[in-house]
JSON list of C-alpha atoms in Angstrom, two decimals:
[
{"chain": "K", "resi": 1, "resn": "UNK", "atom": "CA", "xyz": [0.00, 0.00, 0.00]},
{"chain": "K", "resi": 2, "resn": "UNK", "atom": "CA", "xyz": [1.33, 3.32, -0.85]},
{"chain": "K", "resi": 3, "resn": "UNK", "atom": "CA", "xyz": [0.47, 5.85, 1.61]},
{"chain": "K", "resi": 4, "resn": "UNK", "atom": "CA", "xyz": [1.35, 9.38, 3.23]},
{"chain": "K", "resi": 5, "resn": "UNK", "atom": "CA", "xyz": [1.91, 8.01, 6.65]},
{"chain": "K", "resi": 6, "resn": "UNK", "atom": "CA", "xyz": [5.53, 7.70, 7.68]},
{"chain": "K", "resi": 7, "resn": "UNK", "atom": "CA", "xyz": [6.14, 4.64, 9.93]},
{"chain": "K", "resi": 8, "resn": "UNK", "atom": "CA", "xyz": [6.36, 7.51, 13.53]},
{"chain": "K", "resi": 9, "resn": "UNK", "atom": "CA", "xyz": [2.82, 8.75, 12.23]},
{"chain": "K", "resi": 10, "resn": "UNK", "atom": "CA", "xyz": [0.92, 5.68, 11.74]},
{"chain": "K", "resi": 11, "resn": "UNK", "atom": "CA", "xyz": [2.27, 4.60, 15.32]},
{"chain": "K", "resi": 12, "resn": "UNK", "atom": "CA", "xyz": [1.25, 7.96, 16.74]},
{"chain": "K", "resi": 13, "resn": "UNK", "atom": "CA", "xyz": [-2.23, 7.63, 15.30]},
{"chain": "K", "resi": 14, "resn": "UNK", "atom": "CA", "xyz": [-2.76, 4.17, 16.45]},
{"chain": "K", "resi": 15, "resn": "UNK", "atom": "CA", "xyz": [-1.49, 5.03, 20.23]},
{"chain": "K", "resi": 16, "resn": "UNK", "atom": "CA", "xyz": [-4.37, 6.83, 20.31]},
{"chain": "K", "resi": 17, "resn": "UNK", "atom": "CA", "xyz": [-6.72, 4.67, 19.39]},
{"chain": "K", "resi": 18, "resn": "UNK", "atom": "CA", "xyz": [-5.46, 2.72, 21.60]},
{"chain": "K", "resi": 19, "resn": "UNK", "atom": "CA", "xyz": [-5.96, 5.32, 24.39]},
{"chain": "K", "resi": 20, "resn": "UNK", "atom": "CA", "xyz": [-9.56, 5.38, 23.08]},
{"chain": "K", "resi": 21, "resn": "UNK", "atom": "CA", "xyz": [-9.72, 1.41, 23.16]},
{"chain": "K", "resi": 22, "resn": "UNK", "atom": "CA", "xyz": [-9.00, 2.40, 27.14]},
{"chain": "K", "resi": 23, "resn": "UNK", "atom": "CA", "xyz": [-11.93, 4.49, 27.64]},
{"chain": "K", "resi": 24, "resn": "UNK", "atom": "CA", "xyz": [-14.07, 1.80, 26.21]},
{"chain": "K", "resi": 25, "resn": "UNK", "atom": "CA", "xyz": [-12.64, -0.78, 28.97]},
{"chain": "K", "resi": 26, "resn": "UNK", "atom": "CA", "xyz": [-13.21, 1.72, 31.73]},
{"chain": "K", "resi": 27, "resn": "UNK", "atom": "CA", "xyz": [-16.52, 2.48, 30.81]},
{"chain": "K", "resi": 28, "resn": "UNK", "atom": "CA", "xyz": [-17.37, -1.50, 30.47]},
{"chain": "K", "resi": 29, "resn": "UNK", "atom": "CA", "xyz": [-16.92, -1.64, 26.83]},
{"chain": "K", "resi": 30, "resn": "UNK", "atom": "CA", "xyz": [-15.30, -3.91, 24.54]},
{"chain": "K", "resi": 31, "resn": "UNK", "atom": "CA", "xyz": [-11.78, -1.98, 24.15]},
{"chain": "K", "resi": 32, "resn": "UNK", "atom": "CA", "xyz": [-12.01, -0.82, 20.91]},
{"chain": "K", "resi": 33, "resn": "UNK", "atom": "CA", "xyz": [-10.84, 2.50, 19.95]},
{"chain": "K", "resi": 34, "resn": "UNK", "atom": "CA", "xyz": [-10.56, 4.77, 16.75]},
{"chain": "K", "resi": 35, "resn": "UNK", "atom": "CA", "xyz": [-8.95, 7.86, 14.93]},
{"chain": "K", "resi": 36, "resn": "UNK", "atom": "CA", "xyz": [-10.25, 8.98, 11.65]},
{"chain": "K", "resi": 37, "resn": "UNK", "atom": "CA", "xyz": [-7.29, 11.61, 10.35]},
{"chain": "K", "resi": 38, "resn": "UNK", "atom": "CA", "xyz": [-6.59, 13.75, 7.00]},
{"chain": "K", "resi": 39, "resn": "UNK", "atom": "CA", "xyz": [-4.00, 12.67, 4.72]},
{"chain": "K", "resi": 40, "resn": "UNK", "atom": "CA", "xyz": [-2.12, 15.81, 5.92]},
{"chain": "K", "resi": 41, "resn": "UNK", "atom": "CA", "xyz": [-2.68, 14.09, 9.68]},
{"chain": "K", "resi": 42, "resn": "UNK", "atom": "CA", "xyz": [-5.32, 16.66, 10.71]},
{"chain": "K", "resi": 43, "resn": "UNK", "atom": "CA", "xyz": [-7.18, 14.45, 13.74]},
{"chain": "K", "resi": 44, "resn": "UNK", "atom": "CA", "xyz": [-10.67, 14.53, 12.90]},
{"chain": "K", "resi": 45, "resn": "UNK", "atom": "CA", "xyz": [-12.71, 12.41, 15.16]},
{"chain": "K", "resi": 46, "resn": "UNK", "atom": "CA", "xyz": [-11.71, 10.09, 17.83]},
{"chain": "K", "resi": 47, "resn": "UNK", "atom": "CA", "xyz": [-14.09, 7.08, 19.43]},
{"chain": "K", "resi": 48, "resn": "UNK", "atom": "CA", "xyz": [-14.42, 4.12, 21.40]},
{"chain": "K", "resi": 49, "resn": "UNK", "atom": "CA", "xyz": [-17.03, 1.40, 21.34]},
{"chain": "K", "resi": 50, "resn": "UNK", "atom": "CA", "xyz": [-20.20, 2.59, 23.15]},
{"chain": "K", "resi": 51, "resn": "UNK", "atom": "CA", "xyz": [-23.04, -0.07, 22.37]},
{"chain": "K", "resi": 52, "resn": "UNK", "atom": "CA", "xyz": [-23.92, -0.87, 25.49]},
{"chain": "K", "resi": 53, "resn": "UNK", "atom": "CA", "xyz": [-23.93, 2.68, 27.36]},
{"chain": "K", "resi": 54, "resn": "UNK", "atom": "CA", "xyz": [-25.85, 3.55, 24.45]},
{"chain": "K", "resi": 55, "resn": "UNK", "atom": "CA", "xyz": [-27.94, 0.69, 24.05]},
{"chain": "K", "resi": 56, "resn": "UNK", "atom": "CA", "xyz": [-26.88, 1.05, 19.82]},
{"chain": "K", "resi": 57, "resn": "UNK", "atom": "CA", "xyz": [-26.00, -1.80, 18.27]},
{"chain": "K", "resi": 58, "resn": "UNK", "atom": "CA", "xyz": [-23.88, 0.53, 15.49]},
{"chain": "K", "resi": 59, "resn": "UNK", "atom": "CA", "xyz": [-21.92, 2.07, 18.44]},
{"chain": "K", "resi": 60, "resn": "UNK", "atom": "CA", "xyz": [-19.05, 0.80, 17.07]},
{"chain": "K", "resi": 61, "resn": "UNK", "atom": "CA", "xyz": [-15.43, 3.41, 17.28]},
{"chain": "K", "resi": 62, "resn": "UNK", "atom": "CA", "xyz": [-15.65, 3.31, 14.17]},
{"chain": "K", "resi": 63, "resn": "UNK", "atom": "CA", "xyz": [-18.94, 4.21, 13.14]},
{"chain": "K", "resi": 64, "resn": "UNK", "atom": "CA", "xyz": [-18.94, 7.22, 15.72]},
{"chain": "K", "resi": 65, "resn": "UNK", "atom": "CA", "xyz": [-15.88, 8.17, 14.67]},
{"chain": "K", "resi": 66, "resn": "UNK", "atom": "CA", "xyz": [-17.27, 8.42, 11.00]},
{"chain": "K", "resi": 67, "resn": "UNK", "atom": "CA", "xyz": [-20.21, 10.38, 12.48]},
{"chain": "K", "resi": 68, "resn": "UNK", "atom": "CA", "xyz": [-18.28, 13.07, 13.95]},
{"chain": "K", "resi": 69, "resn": "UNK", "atom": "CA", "xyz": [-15.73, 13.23, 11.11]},
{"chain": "K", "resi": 70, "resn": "UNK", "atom": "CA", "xyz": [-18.42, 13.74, 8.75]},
{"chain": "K", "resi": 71, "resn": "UNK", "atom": "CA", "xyz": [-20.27, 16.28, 11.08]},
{"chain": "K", "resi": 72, "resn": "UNK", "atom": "CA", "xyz": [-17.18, 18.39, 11.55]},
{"chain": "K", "resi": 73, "resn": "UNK", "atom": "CA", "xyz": [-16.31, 18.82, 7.82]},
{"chain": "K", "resi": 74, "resn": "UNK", "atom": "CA", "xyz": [-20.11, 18.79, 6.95]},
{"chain": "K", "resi": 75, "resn": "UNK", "atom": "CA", "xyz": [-20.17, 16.09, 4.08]},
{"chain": "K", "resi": 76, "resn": "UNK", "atom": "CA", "xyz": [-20.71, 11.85, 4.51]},
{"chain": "K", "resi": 77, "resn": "UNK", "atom": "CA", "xyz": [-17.80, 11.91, 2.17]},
{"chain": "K", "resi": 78, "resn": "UNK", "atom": "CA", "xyz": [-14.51, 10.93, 4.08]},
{"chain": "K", "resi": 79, "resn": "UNK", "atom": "CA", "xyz": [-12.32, 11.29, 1.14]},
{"chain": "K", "resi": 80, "resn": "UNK", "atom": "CA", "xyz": [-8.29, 11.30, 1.40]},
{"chain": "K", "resi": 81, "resn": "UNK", "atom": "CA", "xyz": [-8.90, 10.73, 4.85]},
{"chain": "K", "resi": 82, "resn": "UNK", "atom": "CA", "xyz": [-7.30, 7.64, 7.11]},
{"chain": "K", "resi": 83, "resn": "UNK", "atom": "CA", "xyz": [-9.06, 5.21, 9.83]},
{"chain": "K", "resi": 84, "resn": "UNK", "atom": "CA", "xyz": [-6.51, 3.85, 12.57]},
{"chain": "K", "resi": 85, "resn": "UNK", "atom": "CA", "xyz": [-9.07, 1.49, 14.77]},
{"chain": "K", "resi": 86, "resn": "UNK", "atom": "CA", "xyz": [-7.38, -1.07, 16.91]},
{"chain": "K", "resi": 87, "resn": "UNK", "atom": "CA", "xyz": [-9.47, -4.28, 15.60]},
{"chain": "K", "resi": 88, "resn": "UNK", "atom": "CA", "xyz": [-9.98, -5.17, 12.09]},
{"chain": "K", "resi": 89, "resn": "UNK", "atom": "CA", "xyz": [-13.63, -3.75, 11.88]},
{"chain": "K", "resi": 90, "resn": "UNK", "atom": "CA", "xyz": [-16.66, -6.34, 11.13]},
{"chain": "K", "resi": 91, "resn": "UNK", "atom": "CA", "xyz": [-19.09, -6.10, 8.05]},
{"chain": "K", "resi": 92, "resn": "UNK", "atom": "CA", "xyz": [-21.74, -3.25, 9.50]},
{"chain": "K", "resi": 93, "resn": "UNK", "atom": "CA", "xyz": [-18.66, -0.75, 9.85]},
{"chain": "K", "resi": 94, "resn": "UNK", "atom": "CA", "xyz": [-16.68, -2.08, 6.70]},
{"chain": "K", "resi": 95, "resn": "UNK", "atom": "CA", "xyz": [-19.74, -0.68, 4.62]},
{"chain": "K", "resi": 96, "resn": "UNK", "atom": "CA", "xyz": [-19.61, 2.18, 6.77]},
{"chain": "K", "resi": 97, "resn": "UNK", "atom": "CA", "xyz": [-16.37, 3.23, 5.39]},
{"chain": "K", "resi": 98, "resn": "UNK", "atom": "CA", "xyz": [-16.62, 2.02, 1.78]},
{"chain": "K", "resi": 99, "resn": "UNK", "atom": "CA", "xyz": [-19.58, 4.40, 1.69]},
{"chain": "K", "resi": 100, "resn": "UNK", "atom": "CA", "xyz": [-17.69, 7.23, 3.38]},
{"chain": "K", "resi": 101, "resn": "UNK", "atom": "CA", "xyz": [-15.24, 6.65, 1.05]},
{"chain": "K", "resi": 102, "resn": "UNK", "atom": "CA", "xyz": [-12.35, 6.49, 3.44]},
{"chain": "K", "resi": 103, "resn": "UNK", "atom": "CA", "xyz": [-9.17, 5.87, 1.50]},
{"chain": "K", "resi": 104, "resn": "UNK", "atom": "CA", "xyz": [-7.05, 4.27, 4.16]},
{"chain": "K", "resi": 105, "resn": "UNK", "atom": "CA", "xyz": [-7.07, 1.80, 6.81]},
{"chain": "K", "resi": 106, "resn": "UNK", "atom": "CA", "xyz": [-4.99, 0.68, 9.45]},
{"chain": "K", "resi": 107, "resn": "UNK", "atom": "CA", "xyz": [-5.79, -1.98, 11.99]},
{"chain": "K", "resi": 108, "resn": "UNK", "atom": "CA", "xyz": [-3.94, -3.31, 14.80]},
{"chain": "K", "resi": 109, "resn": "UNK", "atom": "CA", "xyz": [-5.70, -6.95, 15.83]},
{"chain": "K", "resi": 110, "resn": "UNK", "atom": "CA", "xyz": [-7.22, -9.25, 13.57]},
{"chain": "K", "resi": 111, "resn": "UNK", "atom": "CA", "xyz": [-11.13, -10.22, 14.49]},
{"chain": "K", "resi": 112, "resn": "UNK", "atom": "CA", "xyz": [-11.25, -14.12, 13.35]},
{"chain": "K", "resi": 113, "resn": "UNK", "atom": "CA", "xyz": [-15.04, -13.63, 14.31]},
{"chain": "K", "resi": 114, "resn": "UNK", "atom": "CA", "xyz": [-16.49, -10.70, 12.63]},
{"chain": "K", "resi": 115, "resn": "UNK", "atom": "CA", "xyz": [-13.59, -9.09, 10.61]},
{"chain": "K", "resi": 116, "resn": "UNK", "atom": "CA", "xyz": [-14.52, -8.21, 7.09]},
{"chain": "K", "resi": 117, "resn": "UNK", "atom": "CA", "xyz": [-11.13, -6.97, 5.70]},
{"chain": "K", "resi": 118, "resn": "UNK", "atom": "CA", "xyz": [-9.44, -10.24, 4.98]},
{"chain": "K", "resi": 119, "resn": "UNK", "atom": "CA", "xyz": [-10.34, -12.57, 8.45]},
{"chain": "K", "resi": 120, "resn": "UNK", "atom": "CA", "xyz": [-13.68, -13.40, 7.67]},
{"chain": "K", "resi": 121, "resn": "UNK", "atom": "CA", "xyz": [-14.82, -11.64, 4.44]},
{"chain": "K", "resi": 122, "resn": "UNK", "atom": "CA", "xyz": [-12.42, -9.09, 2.76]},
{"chain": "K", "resi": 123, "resn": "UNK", "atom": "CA", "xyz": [-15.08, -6.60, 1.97]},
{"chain": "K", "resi": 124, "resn": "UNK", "atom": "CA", "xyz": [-12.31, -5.31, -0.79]},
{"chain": "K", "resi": 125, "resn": "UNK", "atom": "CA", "xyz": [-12.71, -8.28, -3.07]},
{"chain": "K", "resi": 126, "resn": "UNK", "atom": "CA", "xyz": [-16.56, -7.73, -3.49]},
{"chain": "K", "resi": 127, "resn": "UNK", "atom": "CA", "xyz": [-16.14, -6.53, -7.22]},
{"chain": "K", "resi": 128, "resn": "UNK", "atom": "CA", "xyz": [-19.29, -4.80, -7.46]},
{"chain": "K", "resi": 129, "resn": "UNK", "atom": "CA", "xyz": [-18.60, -2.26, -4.96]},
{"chain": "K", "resi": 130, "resn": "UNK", "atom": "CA", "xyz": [-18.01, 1.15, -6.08]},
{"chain": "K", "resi": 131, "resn": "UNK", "atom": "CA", "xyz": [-14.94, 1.36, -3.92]},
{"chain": "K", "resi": 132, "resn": "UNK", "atom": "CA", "xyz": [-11.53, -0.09, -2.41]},
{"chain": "K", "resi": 133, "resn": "UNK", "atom": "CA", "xyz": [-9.79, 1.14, 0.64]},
{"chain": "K", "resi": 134, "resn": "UNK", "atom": "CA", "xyz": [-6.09, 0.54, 1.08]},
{"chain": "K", "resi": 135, "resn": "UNK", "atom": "CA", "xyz": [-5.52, -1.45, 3.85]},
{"chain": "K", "resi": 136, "resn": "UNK", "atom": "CA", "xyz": [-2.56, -2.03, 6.03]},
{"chain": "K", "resi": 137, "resn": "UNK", "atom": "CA", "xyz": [-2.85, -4.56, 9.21]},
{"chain": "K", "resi": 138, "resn": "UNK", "atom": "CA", "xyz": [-1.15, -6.15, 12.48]},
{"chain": "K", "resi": 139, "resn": "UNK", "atom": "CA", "xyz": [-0.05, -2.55, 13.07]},
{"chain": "K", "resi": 140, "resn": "UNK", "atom": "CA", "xyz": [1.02, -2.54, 17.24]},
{"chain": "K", "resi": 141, "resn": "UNK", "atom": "CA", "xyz": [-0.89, -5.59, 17.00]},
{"chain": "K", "resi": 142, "resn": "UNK", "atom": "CA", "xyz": [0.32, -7.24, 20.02]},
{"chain": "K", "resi": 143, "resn": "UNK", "atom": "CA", "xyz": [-0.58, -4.47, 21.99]},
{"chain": "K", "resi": 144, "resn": "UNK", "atom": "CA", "xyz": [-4.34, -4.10, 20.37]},
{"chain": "K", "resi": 145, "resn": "UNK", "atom": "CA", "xyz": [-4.74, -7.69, 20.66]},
{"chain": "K", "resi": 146, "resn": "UNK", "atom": "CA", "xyz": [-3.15, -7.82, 24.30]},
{"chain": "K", "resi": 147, "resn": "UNK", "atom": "CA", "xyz": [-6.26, -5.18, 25.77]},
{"chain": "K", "resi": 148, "resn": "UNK", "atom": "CA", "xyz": [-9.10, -7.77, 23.92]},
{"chain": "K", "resi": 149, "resn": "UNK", "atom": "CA", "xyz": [-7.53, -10.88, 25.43]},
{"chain": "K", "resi": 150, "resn": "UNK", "atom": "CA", "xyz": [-7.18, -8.89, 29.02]},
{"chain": "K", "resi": 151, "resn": "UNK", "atom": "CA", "xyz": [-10.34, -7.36, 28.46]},
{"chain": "K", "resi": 152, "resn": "UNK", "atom": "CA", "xyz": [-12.11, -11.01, 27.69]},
{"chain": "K", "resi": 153, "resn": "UNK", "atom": "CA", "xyz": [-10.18, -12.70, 30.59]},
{"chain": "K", "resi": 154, "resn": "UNK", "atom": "CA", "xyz": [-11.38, -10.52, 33.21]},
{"chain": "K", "resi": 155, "resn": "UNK", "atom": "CA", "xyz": [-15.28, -11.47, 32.20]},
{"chain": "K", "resi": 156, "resn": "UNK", "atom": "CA", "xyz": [-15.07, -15.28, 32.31]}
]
């Protein structure tokens, strides 16, 4: 993947999402966090999962961070813009950012469950869709994985 994200930036970006995937585990949530940024690295939006202190099934990071990109710049259009979440995000949020047409992703964990960019479905390879996002994974992905394990450990 070609991209405009030198190695210190993409690791910057994802340490937040990480600090986002925190917020989620303190408030009870499954710790998933994400940053939606320009290509020129201008933060947009940053979110954690909030389903359940929502009640919303689509309270997904990254579907709330897509919400409040969109609502700062005024347009559902995400263009040149960049997603670092710290799980590779499932189907629902997949379409979410083919149709914001987000150009980049970057995940840290892979989700053998629910993941739709490569670990279950690899939403990319449905040839019908009007659009591909560049996708780079198993970026800090020790650490991302590390706070799901943890996270899942504590509850059984």
């Amino acid at each position: 993947m070609t991209n405009p994200f030198p190695k210190d930036k993409i690791h910057s970006f994802m340490e937040l999402a990480i600090e986002e995937a925190r917020e989620a585990e303190k408030e009870g949530e499954v710790p998933v966090g994400a940053v939606l940024v320009t290509e020129e690295g201008e933060i947009l939006s940053k979110a954690h999962n909030c389903p359940i202190s929502t009640s919303d099934p689509t309270g997904h990071a990254e579907i709330v961070a897509i919400r409040r990109a969109a609502k700062k710049i005024l347009n559902y259009r995400l263009t040149n813009t960049a997603l670092f979440v710290t799980l590779e995000p499932c189907i629902m949020c997949a379409g979410a950012l083919v149709w914001a047409r987000v150009k980049y992703l970057f995940f840290g964990a892979k989700d053998p469950k629910s993941g739709a960019f490569g670990s279950v479905i690899d939403i990319n390879n449905i040839s019908n869709l009007n659009h591909r996002i560049l996708v780079a994974s198993g970026i800090m992905e020790e650490t991302c994985g590390r706070l799901l394990k943890d996270f899942f450990l504590k509850r059984r």
